[in-house]
Coordinates of C-alpha atoms in Angstrom, one line a residue:
M1 CA -0.7 2.9 -0.8
H2 CA 1.4 0.7 -3.0
R3 CA 5.1 0.1 -3.3
L4 CA 7.7 -2.1 -4.8
N5 CA 10.7 -3.6 -3.0
V6 CA 13.5 -5.7 -4.4
F7 CA 15.3 -8.1 -2.0
S8 CA 18.5 -9.9 -2.5
T9 CA 16.6 -13.1 -3.3
L10 CA 14.9 -11.3 -6.2
L11 CA 11.6 -11.0 -4.5
I12 CA 9.8 -7.9 -5.8
V13 CA 6.8 -6.5 -3.9
I14 CA 4.2 -4.3 -5.4
F15 CA 1.8 -2.7 -3.0
A16 CA -1.7 -1.7 -4.1
G17 CA -8.1 -5.7 -3.2
V18 CA -14.9 -12.7 -4.1
F19 CA -16.5 -9.9 -2.2
V20 CA -19.8 -10.6 -0.4
A21 CA -22.5 -8.6 -2.2
G22 CA -23.8 -5.6 -0.4
S23 CA -26.5 -6.5 2.0
G24 CA -30.0 -5.1 2.0
R25 CA -29.1 -3.1 5.0
A26 CA -26.2 -1.5 3.1
T27 CA -28.4 -0.4 0.3
Q28 CA -31.0 1.0 2.7
L29 CA -28.3 3.0 4.4
G30 CA -27.2 4.6 1.1
E31 CA -30.8 5.4 0.2
D32 CA -31.7 7.2 3.4
N33 CA -28.3 9.0 3.5
S34 CA -27.2 7.3 6.7
Y35 CA -23.5 7.8 5.8
H36 CA -23.6 11.6 6.2
H37 CA -22.0 11.5 9.6
L38 CA -19.5 8.8 8.8
P39 CA -16.6 11.2 8.0
N40 CA -16.7 12.5 11.6
L41 CA -16.3 9.0 12.9
L42 CA -13.2 8.4 10.9
R43 CA -11.0 11.0 12.5
P44 CA -8.2 10.1 15.0
S45 CA -9.0 10.2 18.7
D46 CA -6.8 11.6 21.4
Q47 CA -6.4 8.2 23.0
S48 CA -3.5 5.9 21.9
P49 CA -4.8 2.6 20.6
D50 CA -3.7 -0.8 21.8
F51 CA -1.8 -2.8 19.2
M52 CA -1.8 -6.5 18.4
A53 CA 0.5 -8.5 16.1
L54 CA -0.8 -8.8 12.6
T55 CA 2.1 -10.8 11.2
D56 CA 5.1 -12.7 12.6
F57 CA 8.6 -11.1 12.6
E58 CA 10.2 -11.4 9.1
E59 CA 13.9 -11.0 8.4
D60 CA 14.3 -8.8 5.3
Y61 CA 15.3 -5.3 4.4
E62 CA 12.8 -2.4 5.0
E63 CA 14.0 1.0 3.9
T64 CA 11.8 3.0 6.3
V65 CA 13.1 1.0 9.3
H66 CA 16.7 1.3 8.2
N67 CA 16.3 5.1 7.7
A68 CA 14.8 5.4 11.2
S69 CA 17.7 3.5 12.7
L70 CA 20.2 5.8 10.9
A71 CA 18.4 8.8 12.1
Y72 CA 18.7 7.6 15.6
L73 CA 22.4 7.0 15.3
N74 CA 23.0 10.4 13.7
T75 CA 21.2 12.1 16.6
H76 CA 23.0 10.2 19.4
S77 CA 26.5 11.4 19.1
K78 CA 27.5 10.2 22.6
L79 CA 26.7 6.6 21.6
I80 CA 28.8 6.9 18.4
Q81 CA 31.6 8.4 20.5
R82 CA 31.5 5.5 23.0
I83 CA 31.8 3.1 20.0
R84 CA 34.8 5.1 18.7
D85 CA 36.4 4.9 22.2
D86 CA 35.8 1.2 22.5
L87 CA 37.3 0.5 19.1
G88 CA 40.2 2.9 19.8
T89 CA 39.8 4.9 16.5
R90 CA 37.9 7.9 15.2
K91 CA 37.3 6.3 11.8
I92 CA 34.8 3.5 12.1
R93 CA 33.1 1.3 9.6
W94 CA 29.6 -0.2 10.0
H95 CA 27.1 -2.4 8.2
L96 CA 23.6 -3.6 8.7
E97 CA 23.9 -7.2 9.9
K98 CA 20.2 -8.2 10.5
L99 CA 16.8 -6.5 10.2
S100 CA 13.6 -8.1 11.4
H101 CA 10.2 -6.5 11.5
R102 CA 6.5 -7.3 11.8
L103 CA 3.2 -5.4 11.3
L104 CA 1.0 -4.5 14.3
Y105 CA -2.6 -3.3 14.1
A106 CA -5.0 -1.6 16.4
P107 CA -8.4 -3.3 16.1
E108 CA -11.4 -1.2 15.0
N109 CA -13.3 -2.1 18.2
R110 CA -16.0 0.6 17.9
G111 CA -18.7 -1.8 16.9
D112 CA -21.1 0.8 15.5
V113 CA -18.3 2.5 13.4
A114 CA -16.9 -0.9 12.2
E115 CA -20.4 -2.0 11.0
L116 CA -21.2 1.3 9.3
F117 CA -17.9 1.6 7.6
A118 CA -18.0 -2.1 6.4
D119 CA -21.5 -1.5 5.0
Y120 CA -20.2 1.6 3.2
C121 CA -17.2 -0.3 1.8
R122 CA -19.5 -3.1 0.5
E123 CA -21.9 -0.6 -1.1
V124 CA -19.4 1.6 -2.9
I125 CA -17.5 -1.4 -4.2
E126 CA -20.7 -2.9 -5.5
D127 CA -21.4 0.4 -7.2
L128 CA -17.8 0.6 -8.6
L129 CA -18.1 -2.9 -10.1
A130 CA -21.4 -2.1 -11.7
R131 CA -20.0 1.0 -13.4
T132 CA -16.7 -0.5 -14.5
G133 CA -17.6 -4.1 -15.3
L134 CA -14.7 -5.4 -13.2
V135 CA -14.9 -8.8 -11.4
N136 CA -15.4 -8.8 -7.6
P137 CA -12.1 -9.9 -6.0
Y138 CA -13.3 -10.2 -2.3
C139 CA -14.3 -13.2 -0.2
S140 CA -14.9 -11.0 2.9
I141 CA -14.7 -7.4 4.3
S142 CA -14.5 -7.4 8.1
T143 CA -12.7 -6.3 11.2
I144 CA -10.3 -8.6 13.2
V145 CA -9.5 -8.9 16.9
E146 CA -6.9 -11.6 17.2
E147 CA -3.1 -12.0 17.3
R148 CA -1.6 -13.1 14.0
P149 CA -4.8 -13.9 12.2
N150 CA -5.1 -16.2 9.2
L151 CA -4.6 -13.8 6.2
V152 CA -5.1 -16.4 3.5
D153 CA -8.4 -17.5 1.9
N154 CA -8.4 -19.5 -1.3
Q155 CA -11.8 -18.2 -2.3
G156 CA -10.6 -14.6 -2.8
V157 CA -9.0 -11.6 -1.2
K158 CA -9.7 -10.8 2.5
A159 CA -10.2 -7.1 3.1
I160 CA -9.4 -6.4 6.8
I161 CA -10.5 -3.2 8.5
V162 CA -8.2 -1.9 11.3
Q163 CA -8.0 1.4 13.2
D164 CA -4.3 1.9 12.8
L165 CA -1.1 0.1 11.7
A166 CA 2.5 0.2 13.0
R167 CA 5.7 -1.6 12.2
E168 CA 7.8 -3.1 15.1
Y169 CA 11.4 -3.7 14.3
I170 CA 14.8 -5.0 15.6
A171 CA 17.9 -3.9 13.7
R172 CA 21.4 -5.1 14.4
Y173 CA 24.4 -3.1 13.2
Q174 CA 28.1 -4.1 13.4
F175 CA 30.8 -1.5 13.9
S176 CA 34.6 -2.0 13.3
G177 CA 37.8 -0.1 13.3
N178 CA 41.3 -0.8 12.1
D179 CA 41.7 -4.1 13.9
R180 CA 39.5 -7.2 14.3
K181 CA 37.5 -5.9 17.1
R182 CA 33.8 -5.7 16.4
I183 CA 30.9 -4.0 18.3
E184 CA 27.3 -4.9 17.7
I185 CA 24.4 -2.5 18.4
S186 CA 20.8 -3.6 18.4
L187 CA 18.0 -1.0 17.9
S188 CA 14.4 -1.7 18.4
G189 CA 11.3 0.4 18.1
R190 CA 7.9 1.0 16.6
M191 CA 6.9 3.3 13.8
T192 CA 3.6 4.4 12.3
V193 CA 2.6 3.0 8.9
N194 CA 1.2 5.9 7.0
E195 CA -0.5 3.8 4.2
V196 CA -4.3 3.9 4.6
G197 CA -4.7 0.9 2.4
S198 CA -2.2 -1.7 1.1
Y199 CA -2.0 -4.7 -1.2
A200 CA 1.0 -6.5 -2.5
S201 CA 2.1 -9.0 -5.2
N202 CA 5.5 -10.6 -5.3
L203 CA 7.7 -11.2 -8.3
Q204 CA 9.9 -14.2 -7.6
Y205 CA 12.7 -15.7 -9.6
S206 CA 13.2 -19.4 -9.4
E207 CA 16.8 -20.7 -9.7
E208 CA 15.3 -24.2 -10.5
T209 CA 13.1 -23.2 -13.4
H210 CA 14.9 -20.0 -14.3
D211 CA 11.5 -18.3 -14.7
W212 CA 9.8 -15.3 -13.1
E213 CA 6.5 -15.7 -11.4
F214 CA 4.1 -13.4 -9.6
V215 CA 2.5 -14.4 -6.3
R216 CA -0.2 -12.2 -5.0
D217 CA -1.2 -11.5 -1.4
R218 CA -4.6 -12.9 -0.4
H219 CA -5.4 -9.9 1.9
T220 CA -5.6 -6.1 1.9
V221 CA -5.6 -4.0 5.0
W222 CA -7.6 -0.8 5.2
K223 CA -7.4 1.8 8.0
S224 CA -10.7 3.3 9.4
V225 CA -9.1 6.4 10.8
S226 CA -7.2 9.3 9.1
A227 CA -6.6 13.0 9.6
N228 CA -8.3 13.4 6.2
P229 CA -11.4 11.2 6.3
Y230 CA -11.6 11.3 2.5
T231 CA -8.6 9.0 2.3
V232 CA -10.4 6.4 4.3
L233 CA -13.6 6.8 2.2
M234 CA -11.8 6.4 -1.1
T235 CA -9.6 3.5 0.0
P236 CA -12.1 0.7 -0.8
L237 CA -12.3 2.1 -4.4
E238 CA -8.6 2.6 -4.8
E239 CA -7.6 -0.9 -3.4
T240 CA -10.3 -2.7 -5.5
L241 CA -9.0 -1.1 -8.6
H242 CA -5.4 -1.9 -7.8
I243 CA -6.3 -5.5 -7.2
A244 CA -8.5 -5.8 -10.3
L245 CA -5.9 -4.1 -12.6
R246 CA -2.8 -5.7 -11.0
K247 CA -2.7 -8.6 -13.5
Y248 CA -2.2 -6.2 -16.4
T249 CA 0.6 -4.4 -14.6
E250 CA 2.2 -7.8 -13.9
K251 CA 1.9 -8.8 -17.6
A252 CA 3.5 -5.5 -18.7
I253 CA 6.4 -6.2 -16.3
M254 CA 6.8 -9.7 -17.5
D255 CA 6.8 -8.6 -21.1
A256 CA 9.5 -6.0 -20.3
L257 CA 11.6 -8.7 -18.7
V258 CA 11.3 -11.0 -21.7
R259 CA 12.4 -8.2 -24.0
K260 CA 15.6 -7.8 -22.1
K261 CA 18.4 -9.4 -24.1
E262 CA 20.5 -9.9 -21.0
S263 CA 19.5 -10.7 -17.4
P264 CA 18.6 -7.3 -15.8
S265 CA 20.5 -6.2 -12.8
L266 CA 18.8 -5.6 -9.4
P267 CA 18.7 -1.8 -9.9
E268 CA 17.3 -2.2 -13.4
I269 CA 14.5 -4.4 -12.0
Q270 CA 13.8 -1.8 -9.3
Q271 CA 13.5 0.9 -11.8
M272 CA 11.2 -1.2 -14.0
M273 CA 8.9 -1.9 -11.1
H274 CA 8.9 1.8 -10.1
E275 CA 8.0 2.9 -13.6
W276 CA 5.1 0.5 -14.0
L277 CA 3.8 1.3 -10.5
M278 CA 3.6 5.0 -11.6
V279 CA 1.4 3.9 -14.5
E280 CA -0.8 1.8 -12.3
E281 CA -1.2 4.6 -9.8
A282 CA -2.1 7.0 -12.7
I283 CA -5.0 4.9 -14.0
V284 CA -6.2 4.0 -10.6
G285 CA -6.1 7.6 -9.5
G286 CA -7.9 8.7 -12.6
L287 CA -10.6 6.2 -12.2
V288 CA -11.1 7.1 -8.5
Y289 CA -11.3 10.8 -9.3
K290 CA -13.9 10.0 -12.0
L291 CA -16.0 7.8 -9.6
I292 CA -16.0 10.1 -6.6
P293 CA -19.0 12.3 -7.5
D294 CA -21.3 9.4 -8.4
V295 CA -20.1 6.8 -5.8
V296 CA -18.8 8.7 -2.8
I297 CA -20.4 12.2 -2.8
K298 CA -23.7 10.8 -3.8
R299 CA -23.7 9.0 -0.5
I300 CA -22.1 11.8 1.5
P301 CA -23.2 15.1 -0.2
T302 CA -21.6 17.2 2.5
L303 CA -18.1 15.8 1.8
P304 CA -15.8 18.8 1.3
M305 CA -14.0 18.9 -2.0
A306 CA -11.2 20.5 -0.1
W307 CA -10.5 17.1 1.3
V308 CA -10.2 15.6 -2.1
H309 CA -7.9 18.3 -3.3
A310 CA -5.8 18.0 -0.1
D311 CA -5.3 14.3 -0.9
L312 CA -4.2 15.1 -4.5
E313 CA -1.7 17.7 -3.1
T314 CA -0.3 15.2 -0.7
K315 CA 0.2 12.6 -3.4
A316 CA 1.9 15.1 -5.7
R317 CA 4.8 15.1 -3.3
F318 CA 5.7 11.5 -4.1
D319 CA 7.4 10.3 -7.3
K320 CA 5.1 7.3 -7.8
Y321 CA 2.2 9.7 -8.4
R322 CA 4.1 11.6 -11.0
F323 CA 1.5 10.9 -13.7
L324 CA -1.6 11.2 -11.5
Q325 CA -2.8 14.4 -13.1
Q326 CA -2.3 12.9 -16.6
G327 CA -4.2 9.8 -15.5
I328 CA -7.1 11.9 -14.4
A329 CA -7.1 13.7 -17.7
V330 CA -7.0 10.4 -19.7
V331 CA -9.9 8.8 -17.8
E332 CA -11.9 12.0 -18.0
S333 CA -11.5 12.1 -21.8
R334 CA -12.0 8.4 -22.5
G335 CA -14.4 7.3 -19.7
L336 CA -14.2 4.5 -17.2
R337 CA -14.6 1.4 -19.2
E338 CA -12.6 2.5 -22.3
S339 CA -9.7 3.5 -20.0
I340 CA -9.8 0.1 -18.3
Q341 CA -10.0 -1.7 -21.7
L342 CA -7.0 0.2 -23.0
F343 CA -4.9 -0.6 -20.0
A344 CA -6.0 -4.2 -20.1
H345 CA -5.2 -4.8 -23.7
D346 CA -2.2 -2.5 -24.2
P347 CA -0.7 -1.1 -21.0
T348 CA 2.2 0.4 -23.0
A349 CA -0.3 2.4 -25.1
F350 CA -1.9 3.7 -21.9
R351 CA 1.5 4.6 -20.6
T352 CA 2.3 6.5 -23.8
L353 CA -0.8 8.7 -23.3
L354 CA 0.6 9.7 -19.9
T355 CA 3.8 11.0 -21.3
E356 CA 2.5 12.7 -24.4
P357 CA 2.7 16.5 -24.5
S358 CA -0.7 18.0 -23.5

């Protein structure tokens, strides 16, 4: 999944993947239909996995964490009452003072599953690249089993396969009443990260040069487990497309910033990011849907189409997929390469197609 965040330092994050060519073994697996049982291996188990740190704690705002903390406070009325009593007033004010969080991961330590899924990923990506003409962005596709691994490689993007992801956080809130007395409350916890795949690029504003600049992540993280195995199977396709097409989204955003006569406000930048993320999700979703029969179902003929439709229904609940169905229609009518060429050369024209009356 892919998101955009704007921080007070004007750092904007868009979530969205030199790849090692598919090995001879991967090709052989596809030919003899050895992936037919892979979906059953991608379902969650009843055992809780052990987590390791993927990143260090980072101090910045994270909406899902803040909302989880507010939900905790709203459901613990006795704690709020104690704060009121200590402050000596019923009316209290509060603000978020500090929020730190880090990503945790559960390693994919099932050796046979990790090897089979990695082979599948390499093979379907090789197929996607051949059909679309896109350039291979990966330097490696592999599992990891270490604390805070090196996520940067100057040769390309690292694709990391994990069994699960979680976010660990520490949030500190300050409460006050009518006088100078202050009470600080620290909340800590862990919450599941629901994205099956993720990739980010950062739009940064330099006070020194007064220019905007995009800096992209050098890694993408893919889960190997989901209640709907189809979401795992399509992740290498979706993330590869996000990574390959991201530069065109970035250019569209930069052009929009340049066209602004006055410096845009933080909310305006947020809205701009959100609108272009919807366009990127539309073309990526349309391309994936077009590729599924020839790339995924060809290798797993028994894959239920009900899983594909369930994924589309889930995405329809989120605003960033508002134009997904239109994206599917555009790619179906224009084809893979022509759709990519249009988005690459004129993202605004592609965006117009999504909003035209059908």
